[in-house]
Amino acid sequence: WALVKDREVARRMTKFVELNTIGVSKDSQLRAAKVLGAVSDGYDVGGGGASRHRLFDFGRRKMVERWRMLREAAAASGAFSLPAETSGQCNFANETAANNPAFAWLRCDREDVEDCAGFLRGHKILTRSGNQFGADPRYVRVSMLDRDDAYDIFISRLASLK
């Protein structure tokens, strides 16, 4: 639900919801709304208890851990580098926090490798080449969002490359 003063904005919002719920059953929509309500309730003052059980806190912990693993693997291999870690103000948590984005830019520092994506593909690591994003082919974009078992295999393979 939303209350807006501008009738045109309200009309566009209604059309957006209408178009984006075509083919989605009412039951699925109600279940999704219930889940979102439970997530939201976990962040109410006094609601939700320990932060370890809250969705966004879990997500932050998971991304911090994955970035730590990736930095360690890149350092262990000696063949890769990552951008310097940065931080910023998190308005949601009202604190300064390290940035741990969903994708990482990994650079292949080996002199004999000009196509990092091709090099990694030869070692059973699938990435997206920097070429696809207008960047140097020595860079690749790595997804940090895969399942735990797949991410662990990726880290193990990356750390083993010299």
XYZ file of C-alpha atoms in Angstrom:
162
model
C 0.000 0.000 0.000
C 1.081 3.562 -0.650
C -0.425 6.990 -0.196
C 0.606 9.595 -2.743
C -0.698 13.077 -3.488
C -0.065 13.023 -7.240
C -2.771 11.108 -9.136
C -0.406 10.467 -12.071
C 2.211 8.905 -9.790
C -0.530 6.769 -8.204
C -1.718 5.656 -11.657
C 1.821 4.708 -12.697
C 2.372 2.837 -9.439
C -0.842 0.876 -9.952
C 0.147 0.024 -13.531
C 3.611 -1.079 -12.371
C 2.145 -3.431 -9.754
C -0.372 -4.728 -12.273
C 2.282 -5.507 -14.895
C 4.733 -7.014 -12.426
C 2.231 -9.382 -10.854
C 0.858 -10.871 -14.078
C 1.193 -14.640 -13.824
C 1.987 -14.585 -10.108
C -0.704 -16.331 -8.112
C -2.431 -14.475 -5.307
C -1.298 -17.218 -2.935
C 2.360 -16.593 -3.867
C 1.894 -12.860 -3.462
C 0.338 -13.316 -0.019
C 3.139 -15.661 1.073
C 5.789 -13.194 -0.139
C 4.053 -10.367 1.713
C 3.987 -12.494 4.887
C 7.730 -13.242 4.592
C 8.564 -9.568 3.988
C 6.428 -8.656 6.992
C 8.355 -11.108 9.187
C 11.684 -9.705 7.960
C 10.485 -6.186 8.672
C 9.178 -7.143 12.134
C 12.638 -8.429 13.043
C 13.933 -4.864 12.791
C 11.207 -3.206 14.858
C 12.395 -1.741 18.144
C 12.306 -4.571 20.636
C 11.318 -7.125 17.991
C 13.445 -9.909 16.623
C 15.817 -10.415 19.538
C 19.395 -11.299 18.700
C 20.761 -9.780 15.498
C 22.193 -13.131 14.425
C 18.687 -14.206 13.436
C 17.894 -11.145 11.346
C 18.058 -11.423 7.554
C 20.195 -8.384 6.711
C 22.618 -9.075 9.554
C 23.030 -12.621 8.245
C 23.637 -11.275 4.724
C 26.266 -8.839 5.946
C 28.098 -11.543 7.932
C 28.039 -13.859 4.910
C 29.457 -11.207 2.558
C 32.166 -10.156 5.059
C 33.238 -13.800 5.322
C 33.242 -14.338 1.564
C 35.311 -11.223 0.921
C 37.781 -12.311 3.616
C 38.085 -15.713 1.916
C 38.575 -14.122 -1.516
C 41.264 -11.734 -0.265
C 43.098 -14.614 1.433
C 42.878 -16.788 -1.700
C 44.177 -13.989 -3.946
C 47.051 -13.343 -1.542
C 47.845 -17.068 -1.265
C 48.069 -17.473 -5.022
C 50.211 -14.396 -5.539
C 48.821 -14.208 -9.076
C 45.781 -12.017 -8.421
C 44.893 -8.713 -6.841
C 41.714 -7.017 -5.711
C 40.791 -3.354 -5.288
C 41.570 -1.830 -1.908
C 38.883 -2.345 0.704
C 36.661 0.691 1.202
C 34.011 1.599 3.723
C 31.095 3.963 3.950
C 28.145 5.003 6.038
C 25.397 2.374 6.249
C 22.184 4.317 6.789
C 20.225 1.145 7.531
C 22.452 0.107 10.467
C 23.514 3.694 11.200
C 27.217 2.819 11.286
C 30.345 2.915 9.169
C 30.840 -0.454 7.504
C 33.176 -2.046 4.973
C 31.782 -2.358 1.464
C 31.325 -6.005 0.521
C 29.595 -5.899 -2.862
C 27.949 -8.811 -4.644
C 30.576 -8.786 -7.396
C 34.360 -8.530 -7.197
C 36.810 -7.201 -9.751
C 39.727 -9.630 -9.763
C 42.912 -8.737 -11.644
C 45.339 -11.319 -12.989
C 48.845 -10.036 -12.222
C 50.745 -12.777 -14.056
C 52.905 -11.359 -16.850
C 52.111 -14.284 -19.176
C 48.315 -13.883 -18.937
C 46.493 -11.258 -20.978
C 43.028 -12.851 -20.876
C 42.178 -13.540 -17.245
C 38.773 -15.079 -18.022
C 40.361 -17.513 -20.475
C 43.118 -18.393 -18.017
C 40.617 -19.064 -15.235
C 38.318 -21.014 -17.569
C 41.272 -23.334 -18.226
C 41.313 -24.031 -14.491
C 37.555 -24.672 -14.270
C 36.684 -21.227 -12.891
C 33.941 -19.381 -14.750
C 33.936 -15.586 -14.611
C 32.912 -12.690 -16.816
C 35.708 -10.964 -18.701
C 36.469 -7.325 -18.154
C 35.934 -6.948 -21.918
C 32.200 -7.415 -21.364
C 32.207 -4.304 -19.166
C 34.555 -2.091 -21.151
C 37.517 -2.956 -18.918
C 40.921 -4.513 -19.515
C 40.783 -8.289 -20.239
C 43.221 -8.858 -17.368
C 40.223 -8.156 -15.097
C 37.278 -10.446 -14.447
C 34.044 -9.946 -12.570
C 33.404 -12.638 -9.982
C 30.002 -13.282 -8.425
C 30.098 -13.460 -4.647
C 26.547 -14.833 -4.481
C 26.877 -18.498 -5.413
C 25.905 -21.354 -3.101
C 28.346 -22.080 -0.271
C 29.661 -25.328 -1.767
C 30.296 -23.745 -5.191
C 31.918 -20.683 -3.608
C 34.208 -22.884 -1.493
C 35.333 -24.785 -4.619
C 35.992 -21.472 -6.403
C 38.125 -20.223 -3.485
C 40.063 -23.480 -3.312
C 40.815 -23.452 -7.048
C 41.780 -19.776 -7.035
C 44.144 -20.167 -4.054
C 45.899 -23.090 -5.771
C 46.833 -21.042 -8.870
C 50.322 -19.600 -8.881
